[in-house]
PDB file of C-alpha atoms in Angstrom:
ATOM      1  CA  MET V   1      16.778 -19.751  -8.779  1.00  0.00           C
ATOM      2  CA  GLU V   2      15.162 -16.692 -10.360  1.00  0.00           C
ATOM      3  CA  LEU V   3      15.135 -13.576  -8.170  1.00  0.00           C
ATOM      4  CA  GLN V   4      11.612 -12.802  -6.915  1.00  0.00           C
ATOM      5  CA  LEU V   5      10.075  -9.834  -5.112  1.00  0.00           C
ATOM      6  CA  SER V   6       8.660 -11.462  -2.006  1.00  0.00           C
ATOM      7  CA  MET V   7       7.810  -8.574   0.296  1.00  0.00           C
ATOM      8  CA  VAL V   8       7.180  -4.845   0.361  1.00  0.00           C
ATOM      9  CA  VAL V   9       7.898  -3.308   3.771  1.00  0.00           C
ATOM     10  CA  LEU V  10       6.268  -0.035   4.755  1.00  0.00           C
ATOM     11  CA  GLU V  11       7.781   1.748   7.731  1.00  0.00           C
ATOM     12  CA  THR V  12       4.922   3.751   9.216  1.00  0.00           C
ATOM     13  CA  SER V  13       4.617   6.454  11.835  1.00  0.00           C
ATOM     14  CA  ASP V  14       1.258   5.139  13.104  1.00  0.00           C
ATOM     15  CA  LEU V  15       0.684   1.416  12.727  1.00  0.00           C
ATOM     16  CA  ASP V  16      -2.997   1.564  13.733  1.00  0.00           C
ATOM     17  CA  ALA V  17      -3.749   4.334  11.203  1.00  0.00           C
ATOM     18  CA  SER V  18      -2.047   2.324   8.454  1.00  0.00           C
ATOM     19  CA  ILE V  19      -3.970  -0.815   9.385  1.00  0.00           C
ATOM     20  CA  ARG V  20      -7.244   1.141   9.117  1.00  0.00           C
ATOM     21  CA  PHE V  21      -6.238   2.552   5.695  1.00  0.00           C
ATOM     22  CA  TYR V  22      -5.227  -0.789   4.170  1.00  0.00           C
ATOM     23  CA  ARG V  23      -8.331  -2.488   5.559  1.00  0.00           C
ATOM     24  CA  ARG V  24     -10.466   0.244   4.029  1.00  0.00           C
ATOM     25  CA  LEU V  25      -8.591  -0.316   0.764  1.00  0.00           C
ATOM     26  CA  GLY V  26      -9.826  -3.902   0.948  1.00  0.00           C
ATOM     27  CA  LEU V  27      -6.954  -5.961   2.363  1.00  0.00           C
ATOM     28  CA  ASP V  28      -7.540  -8.484   5.133  1.00  0.00           C
ATOM     29  CA  ILE V  29      -4.919  -7.013   7.473  1.00  0.00           C
ATOM     30  CA  PRO V  30      -4.614  -8.773  10.852  1.00  0.00           C
ATOM     31  CA  ASP V  31      -4.458  -6.971  14.184  1.00  0.00           C
ATOM     32  CA  ALA V  32      -1.009  -6.072  15.482  1.00  0.00           C
ATOM     33  CA  SER V  33       0.241  -7.387  18.795  1.00  0.00           C
ATOM     34  CA  ALA V  34       2.143  -5.440  21.440  1.00  0.00           C
ATOM     35  CA  GLU V  35       5.011  -7.940  21.192  1.00  0.00           C
ATOM     36  CA  ARG V  36       5.496  -7.467  17.427  1.00  0.00           C
ATOM     37  CA  PRO V  37       4.809  -3.970  16.062  1.00  0.00           C
ATOM     38  CA  MET V  38       4.078  -5.241  12.549  1.00  0.00           C
ATOM     39  CA  VAL V  39       1.412  -6.901  10.445  1.00  0.00           C
ATOM     40  CA  ALA V  40       1.696  -8.897   7.231  1.00  0.00           C
ATOM     41  CA  HIS V  41      -0.717  -9.715   4.433  1.00  0.00           C
ATOM     42  CA  ARG V  42       0.201 -12.156   1.663  1.00  0.00           C
ATOM     43  CA  MET V  43      -1.343 -11.266  -1.693  1.00  0.00           C
ATOM     44  CA  PRO V  44      -2.636 -13.849  -4.192  1.00  0.00           C
ATOM     45  CA  SER V  45       0.365 -12.856  -6.350  1.00  0.00           C
ATOM     46  CA  GLY V  46       2.645 -14.197  -3.616  1.00  0.00           C
ATOM     47  CA  VAL V  47       3.997 -10.793  -2.556  1.00  0.00           C
ATOM     48  CA  THR V  48       3.613  -9.950   1.121  1.00  0.00           C
ATOM     49  CA  LEU V  49       2.832  -6.439   2.318  1.00  0.00           C
ATOM     50  CA  LEU V  50       4.470  -5.937   5.719  1.00  0.00           C
ATOM     51  CA  ILE V  51       3.550  -2.812   7.697  1.00  0.00           C
ATOM     52  CA  THR V  52       5.665  -1.896  10.704  1.00  0.00           C
ATOM     53  CA  ASP V  53       6.450   1.068  12.902  1.00  0.00           C
ATOM     54  CA  GLY V  54       9.699  -0.106  14.370  1.00  0.00           C
ATOM     55  CA  PHE V  55      11.888  -2.278  12.151  1.00  0.00           C
ATOM     56  CA  ALA V  56      13.977   0.396  10.427  1.00  0.00           C
ATOM     57  CA  LYS V  57      14.572   2.493  13.515  1.00  0.00           C
ATOM     58  CA  ALA V  58      15.434  -0.612  15.571  1.00  0.00           C
ATOM     59  CA  TYR V  59      17.989  -2.065  13.162  1.00  0.00           C
ATOM     60  CA  ASP V  60      19.247   0.894  11.095  1.00  0.00           C
ATOM     61  CA  LYS V  61      20.493   3.594  13.436  1.00  0.00           C
ATOM     62  CA  THR V  62      20.867   6.028  10.492  1.00  0.00           C
ATOM     63  CA  TRP V  63      17.233   5.660   9.334  1.00  0.00           C
ATOM     64  CA  GLN V  64      15.129   8.802   9.023  1.00  0.00           C
ATOM     65  CA  PRO V  65      11.627   9.183   7.648  1.00  0.00           C
ATOM     66  CA  PRO V  66      11.538  10.690   4.141  1.00  0.00           C
ATOM     67  CA  ALA V  67      11.051  14.441   3.915  1.00  0.00           C
ATOM     68  CA  GLY V  68       8.795  15.673   1.115  1.00  0.00           C
ATOM     69  CA  GLY V  69       7.797  14.040  -2.128  1.00  0.00           C
ATOM     70  CA  TYR V  70       7.675  10.302  -2.694  1.00  0.00           C
ATOM     71  CA  SER V  71      10.031   7.829  -4.266  1.00  0.00           C
ATOM     72  CA  GLN V  72       7.721   4.880  -4.836  1.00  0.00           C
ATOM     73  CA  MET V  73       4.131   3.920  -5.525  1.00  0.00           C
ATOM     74  CA  LEU V  74       2.336   0.763  -4.511  1.00  0.00           C
ATOM     75  CA  GLU V  75       0.096  -0.400  -7.322  1.00  0.00           C
ATOM     76  CA  PHE V  76      -3.040  -2.292  -6.398  1.00  0.00           C
ATOM     77  CA  TYR V  77      -4.980  -3.997  -9.173  1.00  0.00           C
ATOM     78  CA  VAL V  78      -8.635  -3.571  -8.209  1.00  0.00           C
ATOM     79  CA  GLY V  79     -10.328  -4.917 -11.331  1.00  0.00           C
ATOM     80  CA  GLU V  80     -12.650  -2.815 -13.475  1.00  0.00           C
ATOM     81  CA  ASP V  81     -12.595   0.960 -14.020  1.00  0.00           C
ATOM     82  CA  ALA V  82     -15.743   1.305 -11.900  1.00  0.00           C
ATOM     83  CA  VAL V  83     -13.918  -0.262  -8.944  1.00  0.00           C
ATOM     84  CA  VAL V  84     -11.075   2.250  -9.346  1.00  0.00           C
ATOM     85  CA  ASP V  85     -13.733   4.994  -9.211  1.00  0.00           C
ATOM     86  CA  SER V  86     -15.571   3.618  -6.177  1.00  0.00           C
ATOM     87  CA  THR V  87     -12.406   2.777  -4.202  1.00  0.00           C
ATOM     88  CA  PHE V  88     -10.975   6.250  -4.824  1.00  0.00           C
ATOM     89  CA  ALA V  89     -14.282   7.889  -3.827  1.00  0.00           C
ATOM     90  CA  ASP V  90     -14.520   5.802  -0.650  1.00  0.00           C
ATOM     91  CA  LEU V  91     -10.968   6.583   0.475  1.00  0.00           C
ATOM     92  CA  VAL V  92     -11.274  10.317  -0.253  1.00  0.00           C
ATOM     93  CA  ALA V  93     -14.650  10.465   1.523  1.00  0.00           C
ATOM     94  CA  ALA V  94     -12.964   8.817   4.516  1.00  0.00           C
ATOM     95  CA  GLY V  95     -10.485  11.711   4.636  1.00  0.00           C
ATOM     96  CA  TYR V  96      -7.466  10.324   2.771  1.00  0.00           C
ATOM     97  CA  ASN V  97      -5.685  12.619   0.311  1.00  0.00           C
ATOM     98  CA  GLY V  98      -6.737  12.011  -3.263  1.00  0.00           C
ATOM     99  CA  ARG V  99      -3.564  12.773  -5.215  1.00  0.00           C
ATOM    100  CA  MET V 100      -4.985  12.029  -8.695  1.00  0.00           C
ATOM    101  CA  ALA V 101      -8.659  11.466  -9.492  1.00  0.00           C
ATOM    102  CA  PRO V 102      -9.472   8.432 -11.642  1.00  0.00           C
ATOM    103  CA  THR V 103      -8.337   9.013 -15.199  1.00  0.00           C
ATOM    104  CA  LYS V 104      -7.143   7.212 -18.304  1.00  0.00           C
ATOM    105  CA  THR V 105      -3.365   7.662 -18.247  1.00  0.00           C
ATOM    106  CA  ILE V 106      -0.953   6.901 -21.075  1.00  0.00           C
ATOM    107  CA  GLY V 107      -1.135   3.386 -19.658  1.00  0.00           C
ATOM    108  CA  PRO V 108      -3.909   2.124 -17.396  1.00  0.00           C
ATOM    109  CA  TYR V 109      -7.060   3.681 -16.017  1.00  0.00           C
ATOM    110  CA  ALA V 110      -5.820   4.721 -12.594  1.00  0.00           C
ATOM    111  CA  ALA V 111      -6.138   6.913  -9.508  1.00  0.00           C
ATOM    112  CA  MET V 112      -3.700   7.847  -6.746  1.00  0.00           C
ATOM    113  CA  VAL V 113      -4.379   8.175  -3.016  1.00  0.00           C
ATOM    114  CA  ASP V 114      -1.969   8.819  -0.146  1.00  0.00           C
ATOM    115  CA  ASP V 115      -1.880   6.390   2.759  1.00  0.00           C
ATOM    116  CA  PRO V 116      -1.500   7.891   6.279  1.00  0.00           C
ATOM    117  CA  ASP V 117       2.299   8.184   5.850  1.00  0.00           C
ATOM    118  CA  GLY V 118       2.196   9.781   2.410  1.00  0.00           C
ATOM    119  CA  ASN V 119       2.996   6.588   0.493  1.00  0.00           C
ATOM    120  CA  VAL V 120       1.306   6.872  -2.878  1.00  0.00           C
ATOM    121  CA  ILE V 121      -1.198   4.134  -3.608  1.00  0.00           C
ATOM    122  CA  LEU V 122      -1.933   3.598  -7.304  1.00  0.00           C
ATOM    123  CA  LEU V 123      -5.347   2.042  -7.874  1.00  0.00           C
ATOM    124  CA  THR V 124      -5.562   0.498 -11.329  1.00  0.00           C
ATOM    125  CA  SER V 125      -7.654  -1.640 -13.619  1.00  0.00           C
ATOM    126  CA  ASP V 126      -4.599  -2.508 -15.710  1.00  0.00           C
ATOM    127  CA  GLU V 127      -4.848  -6.200 -16.616  1.00  0.00           C
ATOM    128  CA  ALA V 128      -1.021  -6.390 -16.658  1.00  0.00           C
ATOM    129  CA  ALA V 129      -1.054  -5.811 -12.876  1.00  0.00           C
ATOM    130  CA  SER V 130      -3.537  -8.622 -12.225  1.00  0.00           C
ATOM    131  CA  PRO V 131      -2.171 -11.597 -10.268  1.00  0.00           C
ATOM    132  CA  ASP V 132      -3.592 -13.748 -13.075  1.00  0.00           C
ATOM    133  CA  ALA V 133      -1.609 -11.973 -15.819  1.00  0.00           C
ATOM    134  CA  ALA V 134       0.899 -14.116 -17.641  1.00  0.00           C
TER     135      ALA V 134
END
């Protein structure tokens, strides 16, 4: 069997704030329940985004939230350049930190926005990131 990335887990400090952010981004995130402090959304690519506020601290007693900077980005393929522009504008207008305004990089046309926990969200129109890419 070939190794596959099946899930990205985000440990969050405020589950409700993260749910609002990812819904505003355009994902159909379900409501969390009191019994399970997590939500999951399976992407058309097959990768699941799991957002939780308790898994790491419950099972890894040495876990600490990161301090300063970021070590990863989550790239979301949004389609055309105009959608990168409008999604970035909507998120910034809603009060989220716009880390990099839409621009043509050395690779794709892209923008960066911070989610409520400082995870960097890369919005891109790069066809290579499309779930339909070969």
